[in-house]
mmCIF file of C-alpha atoms in Angstrom:
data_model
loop_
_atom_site.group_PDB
_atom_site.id
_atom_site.type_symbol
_atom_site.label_atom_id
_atom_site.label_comp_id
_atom_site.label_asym_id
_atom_site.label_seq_id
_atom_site.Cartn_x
_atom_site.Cartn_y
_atom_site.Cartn_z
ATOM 1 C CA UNK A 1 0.254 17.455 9.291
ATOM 2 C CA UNK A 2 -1.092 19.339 6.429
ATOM 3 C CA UNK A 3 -5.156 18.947 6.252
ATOM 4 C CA UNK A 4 -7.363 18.363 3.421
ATOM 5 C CA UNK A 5 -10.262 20.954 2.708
ATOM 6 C CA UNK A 6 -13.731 19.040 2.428
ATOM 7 C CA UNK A 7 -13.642 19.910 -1.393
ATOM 8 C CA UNK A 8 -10.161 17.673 -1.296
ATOM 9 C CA UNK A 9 -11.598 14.863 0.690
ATOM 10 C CA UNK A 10 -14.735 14.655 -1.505
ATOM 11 C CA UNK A 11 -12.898 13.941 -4.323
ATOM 12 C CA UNK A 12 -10.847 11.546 -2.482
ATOM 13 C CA UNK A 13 -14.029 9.455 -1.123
ATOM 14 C CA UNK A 14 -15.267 10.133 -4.706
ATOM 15 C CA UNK A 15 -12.019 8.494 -5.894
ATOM 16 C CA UNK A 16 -11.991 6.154 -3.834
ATOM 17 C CA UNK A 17 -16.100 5.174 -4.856
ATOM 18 C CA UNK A 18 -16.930 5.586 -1.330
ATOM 19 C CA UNK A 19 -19.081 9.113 -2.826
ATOM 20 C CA UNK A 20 -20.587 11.595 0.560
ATOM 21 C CA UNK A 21 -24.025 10.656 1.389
ATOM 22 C CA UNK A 22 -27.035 12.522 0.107
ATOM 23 C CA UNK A 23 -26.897 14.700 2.469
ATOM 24 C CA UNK A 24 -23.624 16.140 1.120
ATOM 25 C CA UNK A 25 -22.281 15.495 4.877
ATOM 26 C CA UNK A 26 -18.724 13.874 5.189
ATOM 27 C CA UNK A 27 -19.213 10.832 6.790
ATOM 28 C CA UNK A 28 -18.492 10.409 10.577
ATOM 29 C CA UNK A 29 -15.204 8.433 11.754
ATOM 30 C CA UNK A 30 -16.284 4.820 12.450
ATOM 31 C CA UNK A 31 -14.819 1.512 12.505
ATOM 32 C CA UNK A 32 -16.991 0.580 9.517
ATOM 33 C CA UNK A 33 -16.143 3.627 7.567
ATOM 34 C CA UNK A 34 -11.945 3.039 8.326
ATOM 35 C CA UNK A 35 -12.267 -0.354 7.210
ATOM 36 C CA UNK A 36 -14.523 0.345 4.498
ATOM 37 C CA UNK A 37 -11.995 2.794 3.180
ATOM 38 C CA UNK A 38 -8.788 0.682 3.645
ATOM 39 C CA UNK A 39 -10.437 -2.274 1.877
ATOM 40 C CA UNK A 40 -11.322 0.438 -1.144
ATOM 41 C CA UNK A 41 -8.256 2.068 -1.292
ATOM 42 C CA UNK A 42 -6.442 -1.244 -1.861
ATOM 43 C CA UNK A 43 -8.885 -2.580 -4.926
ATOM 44 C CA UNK A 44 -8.934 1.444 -6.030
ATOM 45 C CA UNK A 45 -5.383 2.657 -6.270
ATOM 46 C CA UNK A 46 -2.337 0.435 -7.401
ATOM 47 C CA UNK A 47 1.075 -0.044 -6.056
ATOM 48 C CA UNK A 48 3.057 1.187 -8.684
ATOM 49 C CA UNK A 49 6.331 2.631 -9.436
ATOM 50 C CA UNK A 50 6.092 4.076 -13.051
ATOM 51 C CA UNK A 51 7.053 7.086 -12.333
ATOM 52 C CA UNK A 52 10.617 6.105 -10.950
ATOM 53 C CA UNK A 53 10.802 3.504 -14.112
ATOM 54 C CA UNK A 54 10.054 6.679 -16.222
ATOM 55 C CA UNK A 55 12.990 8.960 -14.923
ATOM 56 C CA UNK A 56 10.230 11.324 -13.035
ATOM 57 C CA UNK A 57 11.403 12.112 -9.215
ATOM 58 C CA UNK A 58 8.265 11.423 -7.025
ATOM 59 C CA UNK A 59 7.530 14.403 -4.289
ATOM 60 C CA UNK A 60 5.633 13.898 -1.029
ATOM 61 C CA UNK A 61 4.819 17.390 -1.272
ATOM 62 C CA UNK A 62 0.989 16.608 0.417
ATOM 63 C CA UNK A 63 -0.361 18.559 -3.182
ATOM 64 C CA UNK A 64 1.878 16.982 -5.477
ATOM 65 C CA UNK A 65 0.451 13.366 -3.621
ATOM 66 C CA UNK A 66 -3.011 14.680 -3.740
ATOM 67 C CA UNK A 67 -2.752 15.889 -7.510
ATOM 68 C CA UNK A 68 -1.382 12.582 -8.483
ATOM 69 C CA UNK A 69 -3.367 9.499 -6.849
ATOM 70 C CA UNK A 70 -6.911 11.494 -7.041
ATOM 71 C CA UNK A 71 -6.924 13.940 -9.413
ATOM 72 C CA UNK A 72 -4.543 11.759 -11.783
ATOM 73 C CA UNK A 73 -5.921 8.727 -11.082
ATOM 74 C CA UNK A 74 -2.545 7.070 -10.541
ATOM 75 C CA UNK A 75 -1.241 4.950 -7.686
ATOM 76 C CA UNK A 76 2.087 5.080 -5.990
ATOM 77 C CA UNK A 77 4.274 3.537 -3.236
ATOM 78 C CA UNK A 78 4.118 3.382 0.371
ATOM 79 C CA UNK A 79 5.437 7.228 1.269
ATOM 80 C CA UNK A 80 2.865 8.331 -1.167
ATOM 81 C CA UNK A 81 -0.353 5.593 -0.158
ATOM 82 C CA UNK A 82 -0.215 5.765 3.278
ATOM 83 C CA UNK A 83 0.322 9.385 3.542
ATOM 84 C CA UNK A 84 -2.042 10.176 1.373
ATOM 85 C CA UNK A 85 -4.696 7.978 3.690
ATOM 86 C CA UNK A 86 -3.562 9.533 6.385
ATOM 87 C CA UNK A 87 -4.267 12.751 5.184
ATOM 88 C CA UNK A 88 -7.705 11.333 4.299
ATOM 89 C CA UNK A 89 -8.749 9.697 7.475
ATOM 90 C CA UNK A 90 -7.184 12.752 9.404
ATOM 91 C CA UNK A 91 -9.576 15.056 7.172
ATOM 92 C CA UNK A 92 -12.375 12.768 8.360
ATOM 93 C CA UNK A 93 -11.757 13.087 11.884
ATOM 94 C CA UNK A 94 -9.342 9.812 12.893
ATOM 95 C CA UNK A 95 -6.502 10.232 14.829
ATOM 96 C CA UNK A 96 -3.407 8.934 12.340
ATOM 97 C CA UNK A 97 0.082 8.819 13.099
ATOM 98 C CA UNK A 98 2.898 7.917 10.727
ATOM 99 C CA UNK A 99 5.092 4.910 11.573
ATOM 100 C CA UNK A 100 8.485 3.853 10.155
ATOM 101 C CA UNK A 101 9.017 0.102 9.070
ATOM 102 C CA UNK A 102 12.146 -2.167 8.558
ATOM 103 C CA UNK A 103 11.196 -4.571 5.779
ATOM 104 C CA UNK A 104 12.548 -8.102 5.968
ATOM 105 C CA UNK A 105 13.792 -9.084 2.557
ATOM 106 C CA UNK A 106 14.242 -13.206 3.576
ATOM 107 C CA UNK A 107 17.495 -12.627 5.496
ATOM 108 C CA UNK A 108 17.709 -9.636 7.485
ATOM 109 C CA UNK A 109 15.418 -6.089 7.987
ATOM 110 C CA UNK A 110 16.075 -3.367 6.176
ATOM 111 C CA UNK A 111 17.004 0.018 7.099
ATOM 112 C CA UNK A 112 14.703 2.653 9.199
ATOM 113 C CA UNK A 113 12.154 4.388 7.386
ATOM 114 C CA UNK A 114 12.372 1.882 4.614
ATOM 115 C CA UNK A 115 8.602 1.589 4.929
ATOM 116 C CA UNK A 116 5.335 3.885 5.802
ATOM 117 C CA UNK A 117 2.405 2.215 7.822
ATOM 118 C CA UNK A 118 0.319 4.064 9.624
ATOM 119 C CA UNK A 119 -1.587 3.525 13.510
ATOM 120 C CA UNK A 120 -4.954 5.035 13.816
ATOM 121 C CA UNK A 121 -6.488 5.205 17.295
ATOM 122 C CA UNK A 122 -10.405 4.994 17.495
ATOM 123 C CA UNK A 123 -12.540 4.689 20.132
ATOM 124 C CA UNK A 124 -9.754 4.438 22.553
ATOM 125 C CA UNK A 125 -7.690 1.422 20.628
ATOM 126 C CA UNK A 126 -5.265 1.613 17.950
ATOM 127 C CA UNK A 127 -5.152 -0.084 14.547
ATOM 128 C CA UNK A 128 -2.167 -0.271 12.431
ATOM 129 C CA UNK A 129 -3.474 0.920 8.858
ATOM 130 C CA UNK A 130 -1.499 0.019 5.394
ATOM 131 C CA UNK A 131 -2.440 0.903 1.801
ATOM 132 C CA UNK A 132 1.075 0.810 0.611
ATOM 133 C CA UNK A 133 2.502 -2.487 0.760
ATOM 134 C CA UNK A 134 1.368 -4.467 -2.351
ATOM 135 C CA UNK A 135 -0.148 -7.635 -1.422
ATOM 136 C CA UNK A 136 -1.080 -7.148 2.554
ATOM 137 C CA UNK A 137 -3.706 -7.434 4.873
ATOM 138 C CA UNK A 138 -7.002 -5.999 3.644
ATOM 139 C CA UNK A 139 -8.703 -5.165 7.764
ATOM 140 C CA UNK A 140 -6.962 -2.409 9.553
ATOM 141 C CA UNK A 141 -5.258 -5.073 12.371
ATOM 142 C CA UNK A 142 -5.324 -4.317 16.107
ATOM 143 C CA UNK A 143 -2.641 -3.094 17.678
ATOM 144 C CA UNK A 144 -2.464 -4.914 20.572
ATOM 145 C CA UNK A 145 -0.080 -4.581 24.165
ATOM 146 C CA UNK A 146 2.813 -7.436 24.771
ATOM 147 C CA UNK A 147 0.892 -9.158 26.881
ATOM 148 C CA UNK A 148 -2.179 -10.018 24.461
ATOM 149 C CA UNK A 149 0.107 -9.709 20.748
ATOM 150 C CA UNK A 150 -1.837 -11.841 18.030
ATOM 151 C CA UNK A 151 -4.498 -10.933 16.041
ATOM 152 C CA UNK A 152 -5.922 -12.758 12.901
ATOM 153 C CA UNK A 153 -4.277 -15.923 12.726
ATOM 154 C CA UNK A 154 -5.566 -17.338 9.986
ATOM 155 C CA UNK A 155 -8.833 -16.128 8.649
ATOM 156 C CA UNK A 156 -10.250 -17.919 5.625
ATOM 157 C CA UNK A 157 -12.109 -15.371 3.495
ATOM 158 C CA UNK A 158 -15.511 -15.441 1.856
ATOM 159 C CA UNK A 159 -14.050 -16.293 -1.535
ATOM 160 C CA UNK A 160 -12.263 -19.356 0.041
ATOM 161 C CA UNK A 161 -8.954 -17.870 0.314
ATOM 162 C CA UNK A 162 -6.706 -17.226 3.004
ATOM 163 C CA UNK A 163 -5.523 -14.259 4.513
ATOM 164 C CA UNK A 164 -3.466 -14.800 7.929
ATOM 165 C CA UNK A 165 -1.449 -11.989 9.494
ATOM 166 C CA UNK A 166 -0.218 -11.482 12.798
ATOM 167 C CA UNK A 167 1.155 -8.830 14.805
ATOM 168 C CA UNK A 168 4.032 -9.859 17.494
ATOM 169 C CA UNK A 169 5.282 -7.210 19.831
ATOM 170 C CA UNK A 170 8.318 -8.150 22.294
ATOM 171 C CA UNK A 171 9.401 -6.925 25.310
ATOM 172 C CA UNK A 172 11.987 -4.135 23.636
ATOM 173 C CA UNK A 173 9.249 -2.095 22.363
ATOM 174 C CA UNK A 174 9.430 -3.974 18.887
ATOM 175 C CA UNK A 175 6.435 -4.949 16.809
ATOM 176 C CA UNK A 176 6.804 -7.278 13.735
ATOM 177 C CA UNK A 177 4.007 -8.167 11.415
ATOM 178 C CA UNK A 178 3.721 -11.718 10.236
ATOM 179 C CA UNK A 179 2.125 -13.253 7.234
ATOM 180 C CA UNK A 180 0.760 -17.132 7.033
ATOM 181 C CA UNK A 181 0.054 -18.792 3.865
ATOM 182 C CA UNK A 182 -1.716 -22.621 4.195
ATOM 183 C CA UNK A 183 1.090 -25.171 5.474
ATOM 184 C CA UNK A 184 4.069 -23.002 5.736
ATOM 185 C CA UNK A 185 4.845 -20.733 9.179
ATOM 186 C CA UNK A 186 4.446 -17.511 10.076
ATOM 187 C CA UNK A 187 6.700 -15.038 8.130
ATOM 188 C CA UNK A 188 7.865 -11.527 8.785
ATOM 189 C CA UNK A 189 6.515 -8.813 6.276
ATOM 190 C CA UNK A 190 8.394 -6.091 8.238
ATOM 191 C CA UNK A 191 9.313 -4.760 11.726
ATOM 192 C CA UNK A 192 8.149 -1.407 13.444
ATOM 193 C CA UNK A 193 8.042 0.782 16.684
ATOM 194 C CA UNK A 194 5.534 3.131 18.388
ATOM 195 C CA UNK A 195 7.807 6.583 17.126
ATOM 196 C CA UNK A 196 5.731 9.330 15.716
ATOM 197 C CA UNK A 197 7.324 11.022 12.423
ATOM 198 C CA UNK A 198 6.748 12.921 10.322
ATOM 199 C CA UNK A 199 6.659 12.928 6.457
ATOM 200 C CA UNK A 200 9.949 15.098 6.090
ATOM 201 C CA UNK A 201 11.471 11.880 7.895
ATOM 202 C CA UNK A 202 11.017 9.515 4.910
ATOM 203 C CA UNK A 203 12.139 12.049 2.591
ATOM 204 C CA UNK A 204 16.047 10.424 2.416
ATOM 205 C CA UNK A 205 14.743 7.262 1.337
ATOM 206 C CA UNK A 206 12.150 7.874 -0.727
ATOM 207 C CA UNK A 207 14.831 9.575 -2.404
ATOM 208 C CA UNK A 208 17.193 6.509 -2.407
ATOM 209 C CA UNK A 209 13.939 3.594 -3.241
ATOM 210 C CA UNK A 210 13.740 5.732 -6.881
ATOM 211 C CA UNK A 211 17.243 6.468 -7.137
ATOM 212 C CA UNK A 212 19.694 3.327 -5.823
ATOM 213 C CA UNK A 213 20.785 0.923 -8.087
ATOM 214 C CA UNK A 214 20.467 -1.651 -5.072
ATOM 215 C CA UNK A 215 16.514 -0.612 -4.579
ATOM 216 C CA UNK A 216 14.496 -3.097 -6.079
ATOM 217 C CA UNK A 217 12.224 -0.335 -7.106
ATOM 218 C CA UNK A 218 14.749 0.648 -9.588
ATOM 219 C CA UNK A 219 14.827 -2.400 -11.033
ATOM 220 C CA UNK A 220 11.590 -3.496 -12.851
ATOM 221 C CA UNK A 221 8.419 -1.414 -13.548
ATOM 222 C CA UNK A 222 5.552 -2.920 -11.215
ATOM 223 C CA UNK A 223 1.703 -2.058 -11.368
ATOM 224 C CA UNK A 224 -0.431 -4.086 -8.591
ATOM 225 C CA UNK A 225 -3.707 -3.713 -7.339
ATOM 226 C CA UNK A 226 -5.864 -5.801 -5.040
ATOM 227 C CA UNK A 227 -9.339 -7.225 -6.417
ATOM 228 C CA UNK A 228 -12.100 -9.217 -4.637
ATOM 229 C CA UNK A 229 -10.663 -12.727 -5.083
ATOM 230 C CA UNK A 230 -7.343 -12.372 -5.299
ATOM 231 C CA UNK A 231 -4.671 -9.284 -7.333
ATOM 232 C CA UNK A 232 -3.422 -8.684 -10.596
ATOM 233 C CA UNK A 233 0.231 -7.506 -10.762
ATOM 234 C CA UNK A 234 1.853 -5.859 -14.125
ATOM 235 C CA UNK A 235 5.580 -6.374 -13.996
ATOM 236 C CA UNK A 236 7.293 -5.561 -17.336
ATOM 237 C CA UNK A 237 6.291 -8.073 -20.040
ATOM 238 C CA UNK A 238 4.570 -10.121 -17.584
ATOM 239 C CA UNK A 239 0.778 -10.431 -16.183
ATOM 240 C CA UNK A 240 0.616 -12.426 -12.792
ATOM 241 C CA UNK A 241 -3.464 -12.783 -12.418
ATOM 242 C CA UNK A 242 -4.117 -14.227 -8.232
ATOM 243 C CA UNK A 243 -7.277 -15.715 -7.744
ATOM 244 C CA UNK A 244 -8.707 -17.944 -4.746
ATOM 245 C CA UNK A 245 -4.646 -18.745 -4.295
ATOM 246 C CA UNK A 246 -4.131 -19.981 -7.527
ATOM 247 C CA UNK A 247 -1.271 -17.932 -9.510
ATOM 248 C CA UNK A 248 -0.738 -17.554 -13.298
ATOM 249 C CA UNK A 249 1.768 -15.623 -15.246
ATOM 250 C CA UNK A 250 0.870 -14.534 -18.395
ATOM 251 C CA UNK A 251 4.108 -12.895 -21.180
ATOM 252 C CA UNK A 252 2.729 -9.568 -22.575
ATOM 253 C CA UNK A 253 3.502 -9.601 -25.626
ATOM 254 C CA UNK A 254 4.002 -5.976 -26.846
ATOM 255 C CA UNK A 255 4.216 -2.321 -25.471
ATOM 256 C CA UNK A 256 0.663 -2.230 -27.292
ATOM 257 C CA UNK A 257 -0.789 -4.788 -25.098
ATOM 258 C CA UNK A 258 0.679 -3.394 -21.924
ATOM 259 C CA UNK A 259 -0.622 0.132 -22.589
ATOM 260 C CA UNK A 260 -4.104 -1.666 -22.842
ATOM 261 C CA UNK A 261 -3.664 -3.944 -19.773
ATOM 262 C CA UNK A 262 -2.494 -0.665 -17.767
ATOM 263 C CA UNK A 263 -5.862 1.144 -18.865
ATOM 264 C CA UNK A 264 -8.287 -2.021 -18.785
ATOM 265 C CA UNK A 265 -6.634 -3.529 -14.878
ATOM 266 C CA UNK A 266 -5.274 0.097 -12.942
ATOM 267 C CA UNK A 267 -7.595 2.441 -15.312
ATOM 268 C CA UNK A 268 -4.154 4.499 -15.545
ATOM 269 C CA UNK A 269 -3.947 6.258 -18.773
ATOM 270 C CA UNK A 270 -0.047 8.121 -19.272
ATOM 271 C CA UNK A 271 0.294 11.224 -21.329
ATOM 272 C CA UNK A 272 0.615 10.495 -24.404
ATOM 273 C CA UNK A 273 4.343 11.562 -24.633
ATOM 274 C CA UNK A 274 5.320 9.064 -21.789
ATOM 275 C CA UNK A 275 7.287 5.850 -23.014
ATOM 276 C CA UNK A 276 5.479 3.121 -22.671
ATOM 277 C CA UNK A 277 8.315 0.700 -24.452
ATOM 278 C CA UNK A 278 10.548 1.949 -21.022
ATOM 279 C CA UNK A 279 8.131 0.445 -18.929
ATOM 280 C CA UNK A 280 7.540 -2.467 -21.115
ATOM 281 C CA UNK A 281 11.054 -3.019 -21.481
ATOM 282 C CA UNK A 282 12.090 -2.348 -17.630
ATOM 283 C CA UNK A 283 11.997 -6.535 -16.675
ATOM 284 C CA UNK A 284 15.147 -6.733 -18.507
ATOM 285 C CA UNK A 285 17.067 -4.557 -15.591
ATOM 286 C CA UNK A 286 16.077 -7.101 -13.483
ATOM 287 C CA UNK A 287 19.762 -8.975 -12.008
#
């Protein structure tokens, strides 16, 4: 896995407005710190897919990654998130690996390596890690063995809101991560196995999420981020504002607008030749 230098992951924590102490140490791998960073990275750097609405083919080159969510100060999807954490927490002295996901899309799962999550292992357990899944669990979960499988079932936050996930591992190796929203059941999010890989394994369908007409990352421009009560979510001309549970969709009504909402919500300013009408206008791809 390619490392970052210390001048890479200070920017990165600096990004990420977790800055080095005064010192000018790196901070030491602990439990607080990995959670502290998860939780940061998910109200810090959007979900988003601009780029793919835009035309531009994403890389998971580890520079190109690096260049883009710190240095840019744009987000990304899961090959890009949760690679570039891993890099991070790697850099800072956790033990990541990358895991492939099957995502369950209300019928069936989808195919291998259709999602990125990563394990960590510290202080001799392991913790299954995710940045890059929109609207997810916020605490790196434990990964328990099939004999002891749930964890979180569900926790009531400070704010009043829920958040209840769940991992379930079966006897076949399989471990599927299930989300619980007050009075329905538990629902799969996606399903995943304990199989290392490696970055160059995701490259085929990163390739196909910004390219297929059947990916529905091809199909609508999305911008999401996590904030302390809830998420705000820019999908073409609309605003979807979560707080405490309680959803509201709001019609945007010009590109104007959304080029301000995109600077004032995900602080993600575009070069000034990028089309912001494409993005705008991307909701009416939507079948």
């Amino acid at each position: 896995m390619t490392a970052l230098s210390e001048t890479k992951v200070r920017a990165y924590l600096k990004r990420l407005a977790c800055p080095c102490p005064i010192d000018g140490k790196l901070p030491e791998a602990t439990k607080e710190l990995f959670d502290t960073l998860h939780l940061a990275h998910l109200q810090t750097i959007p979900f988003e897919n601009l780029d793919i609405a835009l035309g531009k083919t994403i890389s998971l080159d580890a520079e190109d990654v690096f260049q883009k969510l710190v240095l840019d100060s744009r987000g990304g999807f899961c090959y890009e998130l949760n690679y570039a954490f891993s890099l991070l927490l790697s850099a800072l002295g956790f033990k990541c690996t990358l895991l492939s996901a099957r995502v369950f899309n209300g019928k069936q799962y989808g195919p291998e390596f259709d999602h990125l999550l990563l394990m960590v292992e510290y202080d001799s357990q392991h913790w299954v890690a995710d940045v890059g899944f929109g609207d997810c669990f916020r605490r790196p979960l434990l990964l328990h063995s099939v004999d002891a499988c749930s964890q979180n079932p569900q926790l009531k936050n400070r704010d009043g809101s829920y958040e209840g996930y769940k991992i379930f591992s079966d006897t076949d190796g399989k471990f599927t991560l299930k989300k619980k929203v007050p009075d329905q059941d538990w629902v799969p999010e996606y399903q995943f196995e304990i199989i290392e890989r490696t970055i160059t394994d995701f490259l085929a369908m990163c390739e196909y999420q910004q390219t297929s007409e059947f990916s529905h990352f091809t199909q609508k421009s999305v911008c999401s981020i996590a904030t302390a009560t809830g998420r705000k979510s820019l999908s073409g001309d609309k605003l979807i504002v979560t707080e405490m549970n309680q959803k509201q969709t709001f019609s945007v009504a010009d590109k104007d607008e959304y080029k301000v909402l995109l600077t004032s919500i995900f602080q993600i300013v575009l070069p000034s030749d990028e089309s912001i009408a494409t993005l705008f206008n991307t909701s009416n791809r939507q079948s």
